[in-house]
Amino acid sequence: QSPLVESGGGLVQPGESLRLTCAASNLRLGDYAVGWFRQGPGKEREGVYCLSRSGRITNWIDSVKGRFAISRSDAEETAYLQMNNLKAEDTGLYYCGVSQMASGCHLRPEGYENWGRGTQVTVSS
């Protein structure tokens, strides 16, 4: 079983919000960069948002700018992806992964590991 478990997905209407959770077990999230990725129907997995090991650096894709935010609770060993003003194009299976990169973070799936099973986000009216 993966040390990461995603949850919080669901079916929502455009404009609504969801908060995804990435819970870690047997793994200290503060030792890694954390990334959220998604895979839409017929599409490749793409990086959405990431947070560096230090917690001071983030990166995101343009389409979620101003709508999504990433955070991490070291005490709870949990990372979050707050998603506001959801759009139909945000639909997909969302995954979290961790990377051992020493500084910063990137949005390429390569270099991330310990993927969970994902949580489905469907935005539809």
PDB file of C-alpha atoms in Angstrom:
ATOM      1  CA  GLN A   1       0.000   0.000   0.000  1.00  0.00           C
ATOM      2  CA  SER A   2       1.209   3.468  -0.891  1.00  0.00           C
ATOM      3  CA  PRO A   3       2.219   5.730   1.970  1.00  0.00           C
ATOM      4  CA  LEU A   4       0.030   8.435   0.412  1.00  0.00           C
ATOM      5  CA  VAL A   5      -3.767   8.380   0.326  1.00  0.00           C
ATOM      6  CA  GLU A   6      -5.787  11.015  -1.501  1.00  0.00           C
ATOM      7  CA  SER A   7      -9.358  11.958  -0.581  1.00  0.00           C
ATOM      8  CA  GLY A   8     -11.839  14.789  -0.841  1.00  0.00           C
ATOM      9  CA  GLY A   9     -12.901  14.507  -4.442  1.00  0.00           C
ATOM     10  CA  GLY A  10     -16.486  14.551  -5.602  1.00  0.00           C
ATOM     11  CA  LEU A  11     -19.037  15.783  -8.082  1.00  0.00           C
ATOM     12  CA  VAL A  12     -19.534  19.538  -7.984  1.00  0.00           C
ATOM     13  CA  GLN A  13     -20.997  22.233 -10.163  1.00  0.00           C
ATOM     14  CA  PRO A  14     -18.905  24.886 -11.891  1.00  0.00           C
ATOM     15  CA  GLY A  15     -17.935  27.632  -9.470  1.00  0.00           C
ATOM     16  CA  GLU A  16     -17.973  25.406  -6.409  1.00  0.00           C
ATOM     17  CA  SER A  17     -15.037  24.387  -4.222  1.00  0.00           C
ATOM     18  CA  LEU A  18     -13.341  21.250  -2.980  1.00  0.00           C
ATOM     19  CA  ARG A  19     -10.414  20.599  -0.688  1.00  0.00           C
ATOM     20  CA  LEU A  20      -8.337  17.548  -1.479  1.00  0.00           C
ATOM     21  CA  THR A  21      -6.329  15.805   1.198  1.00  0.00           C
ATOM     22  CA  CYS A  22      -3.119  13.813   0.839  1.00  0.00           C
ATOM     23  CA  ALA A  23      -2.514  11.829   4.006  1.00  0.00           C
ATOM     24  CA  ALA A  24       0.904  10.307   4.584  1.00  0.00           C
ATOM     25  CA  SER A  25       1.738   7.273   6.666  1.00  0.00           C
ATOM     26  CA  ASN A  26       5.208   5.894   7.369  1.00  0.00           C
ATOM     27  CA  LEU A  27       6.556   8.932   5.597  1.00  0.00           C
ATOM     28  CA  ARG A  28       7.456  12.389   6.888  1.00  0.00           C
ATOM     29  CA  LEU A  29       6.011  14.898   4.429  1.00  0.00           C
ATOM     30  CA  GLY A  30       8.379  17.602   5.617  1.00  0.00           C
ATOM     31  CA  ASP A  31      11.280  15.619   4.165  1.00  0.00           C
ATOM     32  CA  TYR A  32       9.891  15.883   0.638  1.00  0.00           C
ATOM     33  CA  ALA A  33       8.546  18.224  -1.968  1.00  0.00           C
ATOM     34  CA  VAL A  34       4.847  17.482  -2.505  1.00  0.00           C
ATOM     35  CA  GLY A  35       3.038  17.680  -5.795  1.00  0.00           C
ATOM     36  CA  TRP A  36      -0.580  17.431  -6.880  1.00  0.00           C
ATOM     37  CA  PHE A  37      -1.225  15.993 -10.314  1.00  0.00           C
ATOM     38  CA  ARG A  38      -4.319  15.191 -12.325  1.00  0.00           C
ATOM     39  CA  GLN A  39      -5.248  13.023 -15.244  1.00  0.00           C
ATOM     40  CA  GLY A  40      -8.305  13.855 -17.296  1.00  0.00           C
ATOM     41  CA  PRO A  41     -10.099  11.424 -19.588  1.00  0.00           C
ATOM     42  CA  GLY A  42      -7.822  10.532 -22.466  1.00  0.00           C
ATOM     43  CA  LYS A  43      -5.087  12.833 -21.219  1.00  0.00           C
ATOM     44  CA  GLU A  44      -1.668  12.374 -19.732  1.00  0.00           C
ATOM     45  CA  ARG A  45      -0.984  13.080 -16.097  1.00  0.00           C
ATOM     46  CA  GLU A  46      -0.148  16.741 -15.578  1.00  0.00           C
ATOM     47  CA  GLY A  47       1.261  18.635 -12.657  1.00  0.00           C
ATOM     48  CA  VAL A  48      -1.131  21.096 -11.026  1.00  0.00           C
ATOM     49  CA  TYR A  49       0.587  22.494  -7.941  1.00  0.00           C
ATOM     50  CA  CYS A  50       3.667  21.715  -5.902  1.00  0.00           C
ATOM     51  CA  LEU A  51       5.258  22.747  -2.638  1.00  0.00           C
ATOM     52  CA  SER A  52       8.938  22.557  -1.863  1.00  0.00           C
ATOM     53  CA  ARG A  53      10.398  20.671   1.052  1.00  0.00           C
ATOM     54  CA  SER A  54      11.020  23.935   2.872  1.00  0.00           C
ATOM     55  CA  GLY A  55       7.431  25.011   2.335  1.00  0.00           C
ATOM     56  CA  ARG A  56       8.606  28.345   0.937  1.00  0.00           C
ATOM     57  CA  ILE A  57       8.438  27.656  -2.796  1.00  0.00           C
ATOM     58  CA  THR A  58       5.379  26.776  -4.835  1.00  0.00           C
ATOM     59  CA  ASN A  59       4.712  26.290  -8.524  1.00  0.00           C
ATOM     60  CA  TRP A  60       1.443  25.879 -10.390  1.00  0.00           C
ATOM     61  CA  ILE A  61       0.026  25.687 -13.869  1.00  0.00           C
ATOM     62  CA  ASP A  62      -1.459  28.835 -15.343  1.00  0.00           C
ATOM     63  CA  SER A  63      -4.970  27.455 -15.552  1.00  0.00           C
ATOM     64  CA  VAL A  64      -5.316  27.221 -11.770  1.00  0.00           C
ATOM     65  CA  LYS A  65      -3.678  30.524 -10.871  1.00  0.00           C
ATOM     66  CA  GLY A  66      -5.760  32.404  -8.315  1.00  0.00           C
ATOM     67  CA  ARG A  67      -8.148  29.485  -7.878  1.00  0.00           C
ATOM     68  CA  PHE A  68      -6.111  26.688  -6.286  1.00  0.00           C
ATOM     69  CA  ALA A  69      -3.727  26.706  -3.340  1.00  0.00           C
ATOM     70  CA  ILE A  70      -1.483  24.097  -1.770  1.00  0.00           C
ATOM     71  CA  SER A  71      -0.636  23.725   1.891  1.00  0.00           C
ATOM     72  CA  ARG A  72       0.894  21.219   4.243  1.00  0.00           C
ATOM     73  CA  SER A  73       0.448  20.352   7.888  1.00  0.00           C
ATOM     74  CA  ASP A  74       3.581  18.762   9.257  1.00  0.00           C
ATOM     75  CA  ALA A  75       1.835  18.002  12.526  1.00  0.00           C
ATOM     76  CA  GLU A  76      -0.845  16.031  10.693  1.00  0.00           C
ATOM     77  CA  GLU A  77       1.454  14.666   7.963  1.00  0.00           C
ATOM     78  CA  THR A  78      -1.079  15.892   5.453  1.00  0.00           C
ATOM     79  CA  ALA A  79      -1.005  18.044   2.355  1.00  0.00           C
ATOM     80  CA  TYR A  80      -3.985  19.851   0.937  1.00  0.00           C
ATOM     81  CA  LEU A  81      -5.124  21.258  -2.364  1.00  0.00           C
ATOM     82  CA  GLN A  82      -7.800  23.897  -1.976  1.00  0.00           C
ATOM     83  CA  MET A  83      -9.697  24.271  -5.243  1.00  0.00           C
ATOM     84  CA  ASN A  84     -12.055  27.202  -5.696  1.00  0.00           C
ATOM     85  CA  ASN A  85     -14.158  28.320  -8.634  1.00  0.00           C
ATOM     86  CA  LEU A  86     -13.900  24.904 -10.221  1.00  0.00           C
ATOM     87  CA  LYS A  87     -14.345  24.547 -13.953  1.00  0.00           C
ATOM     88  CA  ALA A  88     -15.294  21.635 -16.167  1.00  0.00           C
ATOM     89  CA  GLU A  89     -11.717  21.399 -17.414  1.00  0.00           C
ATOM     90  CA  ASP A  90     -10.567  20.676 -13.863  1.00  0.00           C
ATOM     91  CA  THR A  91     -12.266  17.293 -14.085  1.00  0.00           C
ATOM     92  CA  GLY A  92      -9.901  14.394 -13.559  1.00  0.00           C
ATOM     93  CA  LEU A  93      -8.351  11.903 -11.203  1.00  0.00           C
ATOM     94  CA  TYR A  94      -6.155  13.808  -8.773  1.00  0.00           C
ATOM     95  CA  TYR A  95      -3.020  12.297  -7.285  1.00  0.00           C
ATOM     96  CA  CYS A  96      -0.394  13.446  -4.843  1.00  0.00           C
ATOM     97  CA  GLY A  97       3.215  12.417  -4.973  1.00  0.00           C
ATOM     98  CA  VAL A  98       6.443  13.235  -3.184  1.00  0.00           C
ATOM     99  CA  SER A  99       9.892  14.027  -4.451  1.00  0.00           C
ATOM    100  CA  GLN A 100      13.271  13.960  -2.811  1.00  0.00           C
ATOM    101  CA  MET A 101      14.499  17.027  -4.688  1.00  0.00           C
ATOM    102  CA  ALA A 102      16.630  19.099  -2.371  1.00  0.00           C
ATOM    103  CA  SER A 103      15.142  22.507  -3.123  1.00  0.00           C
ATOM    104  CA  GLY A 104      12.243  23.971  -5.015  1.00  0.00           C
ATOM    105  CA  CYS A 105       9.688  21.853  -6.824  1.00  0.00           C
ATOM    106  CA  HIS A 106       8.589  21.150 -10.378  1.00  0.00           C
ATOM    107  CA  LEU A 107       5.411  19.960 -12.035  1.00  0.00           C
ATOM    108  CA  ARG A 108       6.787  17.045 -14.039  1.00  0.00           C
ATOM    109  CA  PRO A 109       5.508  13.649 -12.887  1.00  0.00           C
ATOM    110  CA  GLU A 110       9.005  12.222 -13.332  1.00  0.00           C
ATOM    111  CA  GLY A 111      10.831  12.439 -10.081  1.00  0.00           C
ATOM    112  CA  TYR A 112       7.740  12.007  -7.950  1.00  0.00           C
ATOM    113  CA  GLU A 113       6.949   8.750  -6.257  1.00  0.00           C
ATOM    114  CA  ASN A 114       4.683   7.011  -3.776  1.00  0.00           C
ATOM    115  CA  TRP A 115       1.561   7.811  -5.773  1.00  0.00           C
ATOM    116  CA  GLY A 116      -1.742   6.974  -4.137  1.00  0.00           C
ATOM    117  CA  ARG A 117      -4.817   5.689  -5.950  1.00  0.00           C
ATOM    118  CA  GLY A 118      -6.125   9.176  -6.558  1.00  0.00           C
ATOM    119  CA  THR A 119      -9.409  10.903  -5.867  1.00  0.00           C
ATOM    120  CA  GLN A 120     -11.906  11.722  -8.610  1.00  0.00           C
ATOM    121  CA  VAL A 121     -12.976  15.304  -9.192  1.00  0.00           C
ATOM    122  CA  THR A 122     -15.876  15.855 -11.557  1.00  0.00           C
ATOM    123  CA  VAL A 123     -17.088  19.341 -12.359  1.00  0.00           C
ATOM    124  CA  SER A 124     -20.355  19.329 -14.237  1.00  0.00           C
ATOM    125  CA  SER A 125     -23.606  21.215 -14.344  1.00  0.00           C
TER     126      SER A 125
END
